[in-house]
CSV table of C-alpha atoms in Angstrom, one decimal:
chain,number,residue,atom,x,y,z
R,1,MET,CA,77.9,55.5,76.9
R,2,ARG,CA,76.9,54.7,73.3
R,3,ARG,CA,77.1,57.8,71.0
R,4,ARG,CA,74.6,58.0,68.2
R,5,TRP,CA,75.4,59.6,64.8
R,6,LYS,CA,73.6,62.8,64.0
R,7,PRO,CA,73.7,64.6,60.7
R,8,LYS,CA,75.0,68.2,60.6
R,9,ASN,CA,72.4,71.0,60.6
R,10,ARG,CA,72.9,72.6,57.2
R,11,ILE,CA,69.8,74.9,57.4
R,12,ALA,CA,70.4,76.7,60.7
R,13,GLY,CA,73.2,78.9,59.1
R,14,HIS,CA,70.9,80.2,56.4
R,15,VAL,CA,67.4,80.5,57.9
R,16,GLU,CA,66.2,82.3,61.0
R,17,PRO,CA,64.3,79.8,63.3
R,18,MET,CA,61.1,81.9,63.2
R,19,HIS,CA,61.1,82.2,59.4
R,20,LEU,CA,61.6,78.4,59.2
R,21,PHE,CA,58.7,77.9,61.6
R,22,VAL,CA,56.3,80.1,59.5
R,23,THR,CA,57.4,78.3,56.3
R,24,GLY,CA,56.4,75.1,58.0
R,25,ALA,CA,53.0,76.5,58.9
R,26,VAL,CA,52.4,77.4,55.2
R,27,LEU,CA,53.7,74.0,54.0
R,28,ILE,CA,51.4,72.1,56.4
R,29,VAL,CA,48.4,73.6,54.7
R,30,SER,CA,49.5,72.8,51.2
R,31,PHE,CA,50.5,69.3,52.3
R,32,LEU,CA,47.2,68.5,54.0
R,33,LEU,CA,45.3,69.8,50.9
R,34,GLN,CA,47.1,67.2,48.7
R,35,ALA,CA,44.8,64.4,47.6
R,36,ASN,CA,47.1,62.7,45.1
R,37,LEU,CA,48.8,59.7,46.9
R,38,LEU,CA,51.9,59.8,44.6
R,39,VAL,CA,52.4,63.5,45.0
R,40,ARG,CA,51.9,63.2,48.8
R,41,LEU,CA,54.6,60.4,48.8
R,42,CYS,CA,57.0,62.7,46.9
R,43,GLN,CA,56.3,65.4,49.5
R,44,VAL,CA,57.1,63.0,52.3
R,45,VAL,CA,60.4,62.1,50.7
R,46,LEU,CA,61.2,65.8,50.2
R,47,PHE,CA,60.4,66.6,53.8
R,48,ALA,CA,62.6,63.6,54.9
R,49,ILE,CA,65.5,65.1,53.0
R,50,THR,CA,64.9,68.6,54.5
R,51,ALA,CA,64.6,67.1,58.0
R,52,THR,CA,68.0,65.4,57.5
R,53,LEU,CA,69.4,68.7,56.2
R,54,ALA,CA,68.1,70.3,59.4
R,55,GLY,CA,70.3,67.9,61.4
R,56,LYS,CA,67.6,65.5,62.5
R,57,ARG,CA,68.4,61.8,62.7
R,58,LEU,CA,65.5,59.8,61.1
R,59,ARG,CA,64.6,56.2,62.1
R,60,PRO,CA,63.3,54.5,59.0
R,61,LEU,CA,62.1,51.4,60.9
R,62,TYR,CA,59.9,53.5,63.1
R,63,PHE,CA,58.2,55.1,60.0
R,64,VAL,CA,57.9,51.7,58.2
R,65,LEU,CA,56.3,50.1,61.2
R,66,MET,CA,53.9,53.1,61.6
R,67,THR,CA,52.9,52.9,57.9
R,68,LEU,CA,52.3,49.2,58.1
R,69,SER,CA,50.3,49.3,61.4
R,70,ILE,CA,48.1,52.2,60.2
R,71,THR,CA,47.4,50.5,56.9
R,72,VAL,CA,46.7,47.1,58.4
R,73,PHE,CA,44.3,48.5,61.0
R,74,ASN,CA,42.5,50.4,58.2
R,75,LEU,CA,42.2,47.2,56.1
R,76,LEU,CA,40.2,45.6,58.9
R,77,THR,CA,37.2,47.8,57.9
R,78,PRO,CA,36.6,46.9,54.1
R,79,VAL,CA,35.7,49.8,51.8
R,80,GLY,CA,35.2,49.6,48.1
R,81,GLN,CA,36.4,47.0,45.5
R,82,VAL,CA,38.1,43.8,46.8
R,83,LEU,CA,41.6,43.6,45.3
R,84,PHE,CA,42.8,40.3,46.8
R,85,THR,CA,42.5,38.3,50.0
R,86,VAL,CA,45.3,37.7,52.6
R,87,VAL,CA,44.7,34.9,55.2
R,88,GLY,CA,41.0,35.3,54.8
R,89,LEU,CA,41.1,39.1,55.1
R,90,PRO,CA,39.8,40.9,52.0
R,91,VAL,CA,42.1,43.8,50.9
R,92,THR,CA,39.9,46.5,49.6
R,93,ARG,CA,41.0,49.5,47.4
R,94,GLY,CA,39.2,52.1,49.5
R,95,ALA,CA,40.7,50.9,52.8
R,96,LEU,CA,44.1,50.5,51.4
R,97,GLU,CA,44.2,54.0,49.9
R,98,GLN,CA,42.7,55.4,53.1
R,99,GLY,CA,45.4,53.7,55.2
R,100,ILE,CA,48.3,54.7,53.0
R,101,SER,CA,47.0,58.3,52.7
R,102,LYS,CA,46.6,58.6,56.5
R,103,SER,CA,50.0,57.2,57.3
R,104,LEU,CA,51.7,59.4,54.7
R,105,ALA,CA,49.9,62.5,56.2
R,106,ILE,CA,51.1,61.6,59.7
R,107,ILE,CA,54.7,60.8,58.7
R,108,GLY,CA,54.9,63.9,56.4
R,109,LEU,CA,53.7,66.1,59.3
R,110,VAL,CA,56.4,64.7,61.6
R,111,MET,CA,59.1,65.2,58.9
R,112,LEU,CA,57.9,68.8,58.4
R,113,SER,CA,57.9,69.5,62.1
R,114,LEU,CA,61.4,68.0,62.4
R,115,THR,CA,62.5,70.4,59.6
R,116,THR,CA,60.9,73.6,60.8
R,117,VAL,CA,61.0,73.4,64.6
R,118,SER,CA,64.3,73.9,66.3
R,119,ARG,CA,65.5,74.5,69.9
R,120,GLU,CA,66.6,78.0,68.8
R,121,LEU,CA,63.0,79.0,68.1
R,122,GLN,CA,62.2,81.8,70.5
R,123,ILE,CA,58.7,81.8,72.0
R,124,PRO,CA,57.7,85.3,73.1
R,125,GLY,CA,56.5,86.4,76.6
R,126,VAL,CA,57.0,85.1,80.1
R,127,PHE,CA,56.5,81.5,79.0
R,128,GLY,CA,59.1,81.9,76.3
R,129,GLY,CA,61.6,83.3,78.9
R,130,LEU,CA,60.9,80.2,81.1
R,131,ILE,CA,61.5,77.9,78.2
R,132,GLY,CA,64.9,79.7,77.7
R,133,ARG,CA,65.7,79.1,81.3
R,134,VAL,CA,64.7,75.4,80.9
R,135,PHE,CA,67.2,75.0,78.0
R,136,HIS,CA,69.9,76.8,80.0
R,137,TYR,CA,69.6,74.2,82.8
R,138,PHE,CA,69.1,71.4,80.2
R,139,GLU,CA,72.5,72.2,78.7
R,140,GLN,CA,74.1,72.1,82.1
R,141,VAL,CA,72.5,68.8,83.0
R,142,LEU,CA,73.4,67.3,79.6
R,143,GLU,CA,77.0,68.0,80.3
R,144,GLY,CA,76.8,65.3,83.0
R,145,LYS,CA,75.0,62.8,80.9
R,146,GLY,CA,78.2,60.7,80.4
R,147,ARG,CA,78.3,60.1,84.1
R,148,VAL,CA,74.8,58.4,84.2
R,149,SER,CA,75.1,54.8,85.1
R,150,ALA,CA,72.2,52.4,84.5
R,151,ARG,CA,73.3,50.3,87.4
R,152,HIS,CA,73.5,53.1,89.9
R,153,LEU,CA,70.9,55.4,88.4
R,154,VAL,CA,69.7,57.2,91.4
R,155,GLU,CA,73.1,57.9,92.8
R,156,SER,CA,74.7,58.9,89.5
R,157,ILE,CA,71.8,61.3,88.6
R,158,ASP,CA,71.9,62.7,92.2
R,159,GLN,CA,75.5,63.6,91.8
R,160,ILE,CA,74.9,65.5,88.6
R,161,LEU,CA,71.9,67.4,90.1
R,162,LEU,CA,73.8,68.3,93.2
R,163,SER,CA,76.6,69.9,91.1
R,164,ILE,CA,74.1,72.2,89.3
R,165,TYR,CA,71.1,73.2,91.5
R,166,PRO,CA,70.5,75.3,93.6
R,167,SER,CA,73.0,77.9,92.3
R,168,ASP,CA,73.3,81.7,92.2
R,169,ASP,CA,74.4,82.0,88.6
R,170,GLY,CA,71.7,84.5,87.5
R,171,HIS,CA,69.4,84.2,84.6
R,172,ALA,CA,71.5,84.9,81.7
R,173,THR,CA,70.6,82.7,78.8
R,174,ALA,CA,72.8,82.7,75.7
R,175,THR,CA,70.8,83.5,72.5
R,176,VAL,CA,72.1,83.2,69.0
R,177,GLU,CA,70.9,86.0,66.7
R,178,ARG,CA,70.6,84.8,63.1
R,179,SER,CA,69.1,86.3,60.0
R,180,THR,CA,68.0,84.5,56.9
R,181,THR,CA,70.5,84.7,54.0
R,182,TRP,CA,69.6,84.9,50.3
R,183,VAL,CA,70.3,81.2,50.0
R,184,GLY,CA,67.8,80.6,52.8
R,185,TRP,CA,65.1,82.9,51.2
R,186,SER,CA,65.6,81.2,47.9
R,187,ALA,CA,65.2,77.7,49.4
R,188,ILE,CA,62.0,78.9,51.3
R,189,ALA,CA,60.6,80.3,48.1
R,190,ILE,CA,61.3,77.1,46.1
R,191,LEU,CA,59.8,74.9,48.8
R,192,VAL,CA,56.6,77.0,49.2
R,193,VAL,CA,56.0,77.6,45.5
R,194,ALA,CA,56.5,74.0,44.6
R,195,ASN,CA,54.2,72.7,47.4
R,196,VAL,CA,51.5,75.2,46.8
R,197,THR,CA,51.6,74.6,43.0
R,198,LEU,CA,51.3,70.9,43.6
R,199,ALA,CA,48.3,71.5,45.9
R,200,ILE,CA,46.6,73.6,43.3
R,201,LEU,CA,47.4,71.2,40.3
R,202,TYR,CA,46.5,67.9,42.0
Q,1,MET,CA,57.2,63.6,106.1
Q,2,PRO,CA,56.8,65.9,103.1
Q,3,ASP,CA,54.7,69.1,103.4
Q,4,ARG,CA,51.4,68.4,101.6
Q,5,SER,CA,49.6,71.5,102.5
Q,6,ARG,CA,46.9,72.0,99.8
Q,7,GLY,CA,47.5,74.8,97.4
Q,8,ARG,CA,50.4,76.3,99.3
Q,9,SER,CA,53.7,76.9,97.5
Q,10,PRO,CA,56.6,76.1,99.7
Q,11,LEU,CA,59.1,78.3,97.9
Q,12,GLY,CA,60.0,81.8,98.9
Q,13,THR,CA,59.9,84.3,96.0
Q,14,ASP,CA,58.3,84.1,92.6
Q,15,ARG,CA,61.7,84.1,91.0
Q,16,GLN,CA,62.9,81.1,93.1
Q,17,ARG,CA,59.7,79.2,92.4
Q,18,LEU,CA,60.0,79.8,88.6
Q,19,ASP,CA,63.7,78.9,88.8
Q,20,LEU,CA,62.9,75.5,90.4
Q,21,ILE,CA,60.1,74.9,87.9
Q,22,ALA,CA,62.5,75.6,85.0
Q,23,PHE,CA,65.1,73.3,86.6
Q,24,LEU,CA,62.5,70.5,86.9
Q,25,GLY,CA,61.4,71.2,83.3
Q,26,ALA,CA,65.1,70.7,82.3
Q,27,LEU,CA,65.1,67.4,84.2
Q,28,CYS,CA,62.0,66.3,82.3
Q,29,LEU,CA,64.0,66.9,79.0
Q,30,PHE,CA,67.0,65.1,80.5
Q,31,PHE,CA,65.1,62.0,81.6
Q,32,SER,CA,63.5,61.7,78.1
Q,33,THR,CA,67.0,61.7,76.6
Q,34,ILE,CA,68.3,58.9,78.9
Q,35,GLU,CA,65.3,56.6,78.1
Q,36,TYR,CA,67.4,54.8,75.5
Q,37,LEU,CA,69.5,53.3,78.2
Q,38,PHE,CA,66.6,50.9,78.7
Q,39,PRO,CA,65.5,48.3,76.1
Q,40,LYS,CA,62.1,48.7,74.5
Q,41,PRO,CA,59.8,45.6,74.4
Q,42,VAL,CA,57.9,47.1,71.4
Q,43,PRO,CA,58.8,49.8,68.9
Q,44,PHE,CA,56.3,52.6,69.9
Q,45,PHE,CA,56.7,52.0,73.6
Q,46,ARG,CA,58.1,54.8,75.8
Q,47,LEU,CA,59.0,54.2,79.5
Q,48,GLY,CA,57.9,57.8,80.4
Q,49,LEU,CA,60.9,58.7,82.6
Q,50,ALA,CA,60.2,62.3,81.7
Q,51,ASN,CA,57.3,62.2,84.1
Q,52,LEU,CA,59.6,61.5,87.0
Q,53,PRO,CA,60.3,65.2,87.8
Q,54,ILE,CA,56.5,65.8,87.7
Q,55,LEU,CA,56.0,63.1,90.3
Q,56,ILE,CA,58.7,64.6,92.5
Q,57,ALA,CA,57.2,68.1,92.0
Q,58,LEU,CA,53.8,67.0,93.5
Q,59,ASP,CA,55.5,67.3,96.8
Q,60,LEU,CA,57.3,70.6,96.1
Q,61,LEU,CA,54.9,72.8,94.0
Q,62,ALA,CA,51.4,74.1,94.1
Q,63,PRO,CA,48.9,72.6,91.6
Q,64,GLY,CA,49.1,75.5,89.2
Q,65,GLU,CA,52.9,75.3,89.2
Q,66,VAL,CA,52.8,71.6,88.5
Q,67,LEU,CA,50.6,72.3,85.4
Q,68,LEU,CA,53.1,75.0,84.4
Q,69,LEU,CA,55.9,72.4,84.7
Q,70,VAL,CA,53.8,70.1,82.5
Q,71,ALA,CA,53.5,72.8,79.8
Q,72,LEU,CA,57.2,73.4,79.9
Q,73,LYS,CA,57.9,69.7,79.6
Q,74,VAL,CA,55.6,69.3,76.6
Q,75,VAL,CA,56.7,72.4,74.7
Q,76,GLY,CA,60.4,71.7,75.6
Q,77,GLN,CA,60.1,68.2,74.3
Q,78,GLY,CA,58.4,69.5,71.2
Q,79,LEU,CA,61.3,71.9,70.6
Q,80,VAL,CA,64.1,69.5,71.3
Q,81,ASN,CA,62.6,66.6,69.3
Q,82,GLY,CA,61.2,69.0,66.6
Q,83,THR,CA,57.7,67.5,67.0
Q,84,LEU,CA,56.0,70.8,68.0
Q,85,ALA,CA,54.0,71.0,64.8
Q,86,SER,CA,53.0,67.3,64.5
Q,87,TYR,CA,50.5,64.9,66.0
Q,88,VAL,CA,53.1,63.7,68.4
Q,89,PHE,CA,52.8,67.1,70.2
Q,90,LEU,CA,49.0,66.8,70.4
Q,91,PHE,CA,49.3,63.2,71.9
Q,92,SER,CA,52.0,64.3,74.3
Q,93,ALA,CA,50.2,67.4,75.5
Q,94,ALA,CA,46.9,65.6,76.0
Q,95,GLY,CA,48.5,62.6,77.7
Q,96,SER,CA,50.6,64.7,79.9
Q,97,LEU,CA,47.8,67.0,80.9
Q,98,ALA,CA,45.4,64.2,81.7
Q,99,SER,CA,48.2,62.3,83.7
Q,100,ALA,CA,49.1,65.5,85.7
Q,101,LEU,CA,45.5,66.3,86.6
Q,102,VAL,CA,44.8,62.7,87.8
Q,103,MET,CA,48.1,62.5,89.6
Q,104,LEU,CA,47.4,65.8,91.4
Q,105,GLY,CA,44.0,64.6,92.3
Q,106,ALA,CA,45.2,61.3,93.6
Q,107,PHE,CA,48.1,62.9,95.5
Q,108,ARG,CA,45.8,65.4,97.2
Q,109,LEU,CA,42.9,63.0,97.7
Q,110,PHE,CA,44.7,60.1,99.3
Q,111,SER,CA,47.4,62.3,100.9
Q,112,ARG,CA,49.6,60.2,103.1
Q,113,ARG,CA,47.9,56.9,102.2
Q,114,ILE,CA,49.5,56.7,98.8
Q,115,THR,CA,53.0,56.3,97.6
Q,116,LEU,CA,54.5,57.7,94.4
Q,117,VAL,CA,54.0,54.2,92.9
Q,118,GLY,CA,50.3,54.5,93.3
Q,119,VAL,CA,50.2,58.1,92.0
Q,120,SER,CA,52.3,57.1,89.0
Q,121,LEU,CA,49.9,54.2,88.2
Q,122,PHE,CA,47.0,56.6,88.3
Q,123,GLY,CA,48.8,59.0,85.9
Q,124,ALA,CA,49.8,56.1,83.6
Q,125,LEU,CA,46.2,55.0,83.4
Q,126,ALA,CA,44.9,58.5,82.6
Q,127,SER,CA,47.7,59.2,80.0
Q,128,ASN,CA,47.1,55.8,78.3
Q,129,ALA,CA,43.3,56.2,78.2
Q,130,VAL,CA,43.6,59.6,76.5
Q,131,GLN,CA,46.4,58.5,74.1
Q,132,ILE,CA,44.7,55.3,73.1
Q,133,THR,CA,41.4,57.1,72.5
Q,134,LEU,CA,43.2,59.7,70.4
Q,135,SER,CA,45.1,57.1,68.3
Q,136,VAL,CA,42.0,55.1,67.7
Q,137,THR,CA,40.1,58.2,66.7
Q,138,PHE,CA,42.7,59.9,64.5
Q,139,ILE,CA,45.2,57.4,63.4
Q,140,PHE,CA,44.4,53.6,63.5
Q,141,GLY,CA,40.6,53.6,63.3
Q,142,SER,CA,38.0,51.8,65.4
Q,143,SER,CA,39.4,48.3,64.5
Q,144,SER,CA,42.4,49.0,66.7
Q,145,TRP,CA,40.5,48.9,69.9
Q,146,VAL,CA,41.6,45.2,70.0
Q,147,ILE,CA,45.1,46.2,70.9
Q,148,ALA,CA,44.0,48.7,73.6
Q,149,PRO,CA,44.4,46.1,76.4
Q,150,LEU,CA,48.0,45.4,75.3
Q,151,LEU,CA,48.8,49.1,75.1
Q,152,GLY,CA,47.1,49.7,78.5
Q,153,GLY,CA,49.0,46.9,80.1
Q,154,LEU,CA,52.3,48.2,78.8
Q,155,GLY,CA,51.4,51.7,80.0
Q,156,LEU,CA,50.7,50.4,83.5
Q,157,ALA,CA,53.9,48.4,83.5
Q,158,SER,CA,55.9,51.6,82.6
Q,159,GLY,CA,53.9,53.6,85.2
Q,160,LEU,CA,54.9,51.0,87.8
Q,161,VAL,CA,58.6,51.2,86.8
Q,162,VAL,CA,58.6,55.1,86.9
Q,163,GLY,CA,56.7,55.1,90.2
Q,164,LEU,CA,59.1,52.7,91.8
Q,165,PHE,CA,62.0,54.8,90.6
Q,166,ALA,CA,60.4,58.0,91.8
Q,167,GLU,CA,59.7,56.6,95.2
Q,168,ARG,CA,63.3,55.3,95.5
Q,169,PHE,CA,64.6,58.7,94.3
Q,170,ARG,CA,62.5,60.5,96.8
Q,171,ARG,CA,63.8,58.4,99.6
Q,172,LYS,CA,67.5,58.3,98.6
Q,173,SER,CA,68.2,61.6,96.8
Q,174,GLU,CA,70.6,63.9,98.6
Q,175,TRP,CA,69.7,66.5,96.0
Q,176,LEU,CA,66.0,66.5,97.0
Q,177,ARG,CA,67.0,66.8,100.6
Q,178,VAL,CA,69.1,69.9,99.8
Q,179,VAL,CA,66.3,71.4,97.7
Q,180,ARG,CA,63.8,70.9,100.6
Q,181,GLU,CA,66.2,72.6,103.0
Q,182,HIS,CA,66.7,75.4,100.5
Q,183,ILE,CA,63.0,75.8,100.3
Q,184,ASP,CA,62.5,75.7,104.0
Q,185,ALA,CA,65.2,78.4,104.5
Q,186,ALA,CA,63.4,80.6,101.9
């Protein structure tokens, strides 16, 4: 089976998952308040870097296609001054800015989410316990992933499932206790202060 | 034939039921990771293999438990993919909930007269209708209604593929047979 490259998570060792999640919530607000397109673009680039640092593999083609499609569909409804014409379609300033702004907002939110949400994030309560159990089984099923054959899909998956469930292995789910280091707190402070300042200034 | 008694959970204790739901939730995550084994005709297209355990669960769980499974699938995918705080989560949650409600309705309404292929097609229709409406409203704008038939068509095709696979799995799976026996024994 084809193995895909994934960057190393360089944030997990420094920031507790819940602290990272709360940071993301603060950054979302400052990001969405940003009206300046250039600043918003810089924020998206910053979030793309942090997402990669968080060990997430980004697919540039996906985001390019998304930006293009959102912008093109927005251009179909002309708004404001006509800049130029492409195959009979008037490209207007308002529609273009609206399309780019919308696509940057959506991509930025995805990047931010990729940075601040991790599998180690512990949701409280009964539901959180169930999610922990889901991941416990998920890890076990994933171990058999290499045995999945596209040609004999049902049979190969069946063999993996039979080897795991039902079982009497109890409900113990391994949890990793981490605390935020001073490096982590510093990075959080810089990220929050920079983004909030940009939201206030522009 | 499977037990389709309305509203009755066939599992023994709460713990056993929750354990099976958690396992099916893990399968949802697993199937979403093996989607890349199959080629994509268009970039944003998803086959929806993660819905397969939900189709199987219609036979095994009570309606409330199926909805709990859907919640575990959506939140689990959000955590694994890191999309919990983005529009992707909203789309996934809305599509999955609509699909599950319609599939539950179709499964219970048509009972023995419908296969998992039909149920899956109903679910795909509901999920696509909700997701197309959301994307037109929040992302692409009203001009994008022109591509709704294409997206709907692709969604139906994926619903058909997942339904065919689910029906085949239901008939051939030794694991499912063992789980049923386990449930009956409980």
